[in-house]
């Protein structure tokens, strides 16, 4: 014997009211990503350590395998790496000297130092977005580590994104490739200013340069760097490389396709550029005060 | 109590999946454990029980993805109600039927999320890469659903109170 019509109607009404609740929130919600509420912070406080434990376990297993299980041609690799290390050490010394000189010249010209002057924080990626339509990562650094909303996040290869949501112990990074993410950039060669916007995906065909004037000097192969405009991202961070320019026979704009310099599918550690304390110089490279 | 335990199971599955994907990511193909659970619930529970579960798990998914509030909640709620309605008109049971339902629900869910984003004028991170993942993700979810069907049934039987039927003598 099935449910009575009255109870069916009641259930249907309850279900419609329940579904109306998220619909109202979704329709009335503004288009910006909102910060964590108290409930979100509580959930992330619990889930962050679990995610970190999973990632740490996998890293440990991978470490064991690579150090004990896959010892093939280790000696040859070791010798080659030692030689490479010697070469890189020499290059590093040269670059450090150039950086110090650059710092001094910047002070002379009263120009804001870029990344080298910012306090930074290393973070480990502990989770990724469960939805392929939204590109984000979770790192094991939060407000108690000095991270604030909007802080730029970089890797050794270039710009990763910015902090979009924050709790005490973890933070969510909106990647540059997310559809809601954009950055003002400069073409390194011609200094043309354009804006790049994410399109989803991780590596190929996933940054779209918008509002690129028809007369702007942009060619395939050009490197894009952050312009520093609006102080959202520090100036000079590598964003990507142009790999295609589309120009129609008419119209005000041309379209450039950009491949990002960061491989977002391989990120394990990132660096957060802390904006809270401003541009503090590293003690080791502190420039001398001018007389 | 059953509701809370299943909610914790769903949350734990989401946490583990998002953590595992950072290290064990094969071409971004991933099963959706939340959807598997909701399809399971939609086939067995009353709508007034599984819809709140869909809203709760959708909220967790949405916050983990930095998605607009209400998007995943609404999409999962609609998909689970759809599964419940269709299940009432289709004579099927077993692990393979469950797996097929999960695969179709995953496709419907992806299309629904895209539709809701477009409806509200949100920017859609929809590249050809995303389209290419639709069927592999659905197949992987179906395979996982087929594997976990019996454990889910066992856990549900363990959590649900026994209902005396007809000639059961106790």
Coordinates of C-alpha atoms in Angstrom, one line a residue, chain A residues 14-269:
Chain A
X14 CA 8.5 20.1 1.8
X15 CA 10.9 19.2 -0.9
X16 CA 10.1 22.2 -3.0
X17 CA 10.6 24.5 0.0
X18 CA 13.9 22.9 0.7
X19 CA 15.0 23.3 -2.9
X20 CA 13.8 26.9 -2.9
X21 CA 16.3 27.7 -0.1
X22 CA 19.5 27.2 -2.0
X23 CA 17.8 28.7 -5.1
X24 CA 17.1 31.9 -3.2
X25 CA 20.7 32.0 -1.9
X26 CA 22.1 31.3 -5.3
X27 CA 20.0 33.9 -7.2
X28 CA 20.4 36.6 -4.6
X29 CA 24.1 35.9 -4.0
X30 CA 26.6 38.4 -5.3
X31 CA 29.0 37.3 -7.9
X32 CA 32.0 37.6 -5.7
X33 CA 33.4 34.7 -3.8
X34 CA 32.5 35.2 -0.2
X35 CA 34.9 34.6 2.7
X36 CA 34.5 31.8 5.2
X37 CA 31.6 32.0 7.7
X38 CA 31.9 30.7 11.2
X39 CA 30.5 27.3 10.0
X40 CA 33.0 27.2 7.2
X41 CA 35.9 27.9 9.5
X42 CA 34.7 25.1 11.8
X43 CA 34.5 22.7 8.9
X44 CA 37.9 23.6 7.6
X45 CA 39.4 23.4 11.1
X46 CA 38.3 19.8 11.1
X47 CA 39.0 18.9 7.5
X48 CA 42.4 20.6 7.1
X49 CA 44.3 18.2 9.4
X50 CA 42.7 15.2 7.7
X51 CA 43.7 16.5 4.2
X52 CA 47.2 17.3 5.4
X53 CA 47.5 13.8 6.9
X54 CA 46.4 12.1 3.6
X55 CA 48.9 14.2 1.6
X56 CA 51.7 13.7 4.1
X57 CA 51.1 9.9 4.0
X58 CA 51.2 9.9 0.2
X59 CA 54.3 12.0 0.2
X60 CA 55.9 9.6 2.6
X61 CA 55.1 6.6 0.5
X62 CA 56.4 8.4 -2.6
X63 CA 59.6 9.3 -0.7
X64 CA 60.2 5.7 0.4
X65 CA 59.7 4.5 -3.2
X66 CA 62.0 7.0 -4.8
X67 CA 64.7 6.6 -2.1
X68 CA 64.7 2.9 -1.5
X69 CA 62.6 1.2 -4.2
X70 CA 63.7 2.8 -7.4
X71 CA 67.5 2.9 -7.0
X72 CA 68.4 2.6 -10.6
X73 CA 71.4 4.5 -11.9
X74 CA 71.6 6.4 -8.7
X75 CA 75.4 7.0 -8.9
X76 CA 75.3 8.4 -12.4
X77 CA 72.4 10.7 -11.5
X78 CA 74.3 11.8 -8.4
X79 CA 77.4 12.7 -10.4
X80 CA 75.4 14.6 -13.0
X81 CA 73.5 16.5 -10.3
X82 CA 76.7 17.4 -8.4
X83 CA 78.1 18.9 -11.6
X84 CA 74.9 20.8 -12.2
X85 CA 74.9 22.0 -8.6
X86 CA 78.3 23.4 -8.9
X87 CA 77.3 25.3 -12.0
X88 CA 74.2 26.7 -10.4
X89 CA 76.0 27.7 -7.3
X90 CA 78.3 29.9 -9.4
X91 CA 75.3 31.4 -11.2
X92 CA 73.6 32.0 -7.9
X93 CA 76.5 34.0 -6.6
X94 CA 76.4 36.1 -9.7
X95 CA 72.7 36.6 -9.5
X96 CA 72.8 37.5 -5.8
X97 CA 75.3 40.2 -6.6
X98 CA 73.1 41.5 -9.4
X99 CA 70.1 41.5 -7.1
X100 CA 71.9 43.5 -4.5
X101 CA 73.0 46.0 -7.1
X102 CA 69.4 46.1 -8.4
X103 CA 68.1 46.8 -4.9
X104 CA 70.5 49.7 -4.4
X105 CA 69.6 51.2 -7.8
X106 CA 65.9 50.9 -7.0
X107 CA 66.5 52.8 -3.7
X108 CA 68.3 55.4 -5.6
X109 CA 65.4 55.8 -8.0
X110 CA 62.9 55.5 -5.2
X111 CA 61.1 52.6 -6.9
X112 CA 59.0 50.1 -4.9
X113 CA 60.8 46.8 -4.6
X114 CA 58.9 43.8 -6.0
X115 CA 58.8 40.3 -4.8
X116 CA 62.3 40.3 -3.2
X117 CA 61.1 42.8 -0.7
X118 CA 58.0 40.9 0.5
X119 CA 57.7 38.6 3.4
X120 CA 56.8 35.2 2.1
X121 CA 55.5 32.0 3.5
X122 CA 55.9 28.5 2.1
X123 CA 52.7 26.5 2.0
X124 CA 51.9 22.9 1.1
X125 CA 48.9 22.1 -1.2
X126 CA 46.7 19.7 0.8
X127 CA 43.5 19.7 -1.3
X128 CA 42.1 20.7 -4.6
X129 CA 38.7 21.7 -5.9
X130 CA 36.2 18.9 -6.1
X131 CA 34.6 20.6 -9.1
X132 CA 36.3 20.8 -12.5
X133 CA 34.5 24.1 -13.2
X134 CA 36.1 25.9 -10.3
X135 CA 39.9 26.0 -10.1
X136 CA 41.2 26.3 -6.5
X137 CA 43.6 24.8 -4.1
X138 CA 43.8 24.6 -0.4
X139 CA 47.1 25.2 1.5
X140 CA 48.1 24.5 5.0
X141 CA 48.6 28.1 6.0
X142 CA 46.0 30.4 7.5
X143 CA 45.3 33.6 9.3
X144 CA 47.4 32.5 12.3
X145 CA 50.4 32.4 10.0
X146 CA 49.9 35.9 8.8
X147 CA 48.0 35.2 5.6
X148 CA 45.3 37.7 4.6
X149 CA 42.6 37.7 2.0
X150 CA 43.9 38.8 -1.4
X151 CA 47.5 37.8 -0.8
X152 CA 49.3 36.8 -3.9
X153 CA 50.4 33.1 -4.3
X154 CA 53.3 32.1 -6.5
X155 CA 55.4 29.2 -7.3
X156 CA 59.0 28.9 -8.6
X157 CA 57.5 29.1 -12.1
X158 CA 55.3 32.2 -11.7
X159 CA 51.9 33.5 -10.5
X160 CA 49.5 30.9 -9.1
X161 CA 46.6 33.0 -7.9
X162 CA 45.4 34.7 -4.8
X163 CA 43.9 33.9 -1.4
X164 CA 40.1 33.9 -1.8
X165 CA 39.0 32.3 1.5
X166 CA 40.7 32.1 4.8
X167 CA 40.4 30.3 8.2
X168 CA 42.9 29.9 11.1
X169 CA 44.8 27.0 9.7
X170 CA 44.0 26.7 6.0
X171 CA 43.4 29.0 3.1
X172 CA 41.8 28.5 -0.3
X173 CA 43.7 29.9 -3.3
X174 CA 41.7 30.9 -6.4
X175 CA 44.0 29.9 -9.3
X176 CA 44.8 32.2 -12.1
X177 CA 43.1 29.7 -14.5
X178 CA 39.7 30.0 -12.7
X179 CA 37.0 31.7 -14.7
X180 CA 36.5 34.3 -12.0
X181 CA 40.2 35.2 -11.9
X182 CA 42.0 37.9 -13.8
X183 CA 45.2 39.8 -13.7
X184 CA 46.6 42.9 -15.3
X185 CA 49.8 42.1 -17.1
X186 CA 52.6 43.6 -19.3
X187 CA 54.1 42.1 -22.4
X188 CA 57.7 41.9 -21.4
X189 CA 59.0 42.8 -24.9
X190 CA 56.7 45.7 -25.9
X191 CA 55.3 46.7 -22.5
X192 CA 51.8 46.6 -23.9
X193 CA 49.2 46.3 -21.1
X194 CA 46.5 43.7 -21.3
X195 CA 44.3 41.8 -18.9
X196 CA 44.2 38.0 -18.8
X197 CA 41.3 36.0 -17.5
X198 CA 41.1 32.3 -16.7
X199 CA 39.1 29.9 -18.7
X200 CA 39.4 26.7 -16.6
X201 CA 41.7 23.9 -17.3
X202 CA 45.3 23.5 -16.1
X203 CA 47.8 24.1 -18.7
X204 CA 46.9 24.6 -22.3
X205 CA 44.5 27.2 -23.8
X206 CA 43.4 28.4 -20.4
X207 CA 44.3 32.1 -20.1
X208 CA 42.5 34.4 -22.4
X209 CA 43.9 37.9 -22.9
X210 CA 41.0 40.3 -23.1
X211 CA 40.7 43.9 -24.3
X212 CA 43.9 43.7 -26.2
X213 CA 43.9 46.7 -28.5
X214 CA 44.2 46.0 -32.2
X215 CA 47.4 48.1 -32.4
X216 CA 49.0 46.5 -29.3
X217 CA 52.3 44.9 -30.1
X218 CA 51.8 41.3 -29.1
X219 CA 53.2 38.3 -30.9
X220 CA 53.3 34.6 -30.2
X221 CA 56.2 33.8 -27.9
X222 CA 55.9 37.0 -25.9
X223 CA 56.3 36.6 -22.1
X224 CA 53.6 38.2 -19.9
X225 CA 54.5 39.6 -16.5
X226 CA 52.2 41.1 -13.8
X227 CA 52.0 44.9 -14.1
X228 CA 51.6 45.6 -10.4
X229 CA 48.7 47.8 -11.1
X230 CA 46.3 48.0 -8.2
X231 CA 48.8 46.3 -6.0
X232 CA 46.8 43.0 -6.4
X233 CA 49.9 41.2 -7.5
X234 CA 53.5 42.4 -7.2
X235 CA 55.0 43.6 -10.4
X236 CA 57.2 41.4 -12.5
X237 CA 55.8 38.0 -11.7
X238 CA 55.8 35.6 -14.6
X239 CA 52.2 34.8 -15.8
X240 CA 52.6 33.0 -19.1
X241 CA 53.6 33.0 -22.7
X242 CA 51.5 34.0 -25.7
X243 CA 51.1 31.1 -28.0
X244 CA 48.5 32.5 -30.4
X245 CA 47.1 35.8 -31.5
X246 CA 43.8 36.1 -33.4
X247 CA 43.1 39.2 -35.4
X248 CA 40.0 39.6 -37.4
X249 CA 39.6 41.8 -40.5
X250 CA 37.7 44.4 -38.4
X251 CA 37.1 45.3 -34.8
X252 CA 38.8 47.2 -32.0
X253 CA 40.4 44.3 -30.3
X254 CA 42.5 41.3 -31.0
X255 CA 42.6 38.1 -29.0
X256 CA 45.6 36.4 -27.5
X257 CA 45.8 32.9 -26.1
X258 CA 48.2 32.5 -23.3
X259 CA 49.8 29.3 -21.8
X260 CA 50.5 29.9 -18.1
X261 CA 54.0 29.5 -16.9
X262 CA 52.8 27.4 -13.9
X263 CA 51.7 23.8 -14.4
X264 CA 48.7 23.9 -12.1
X265 CA 48.3 20.1 -12.2
X266 CA 51.7 19.6 -10.6
X267 CA 51.6 22.1 -7.7
X268 CA 52.7 20.7 -4.4
X269 CA 54.3 23.7 -2.7

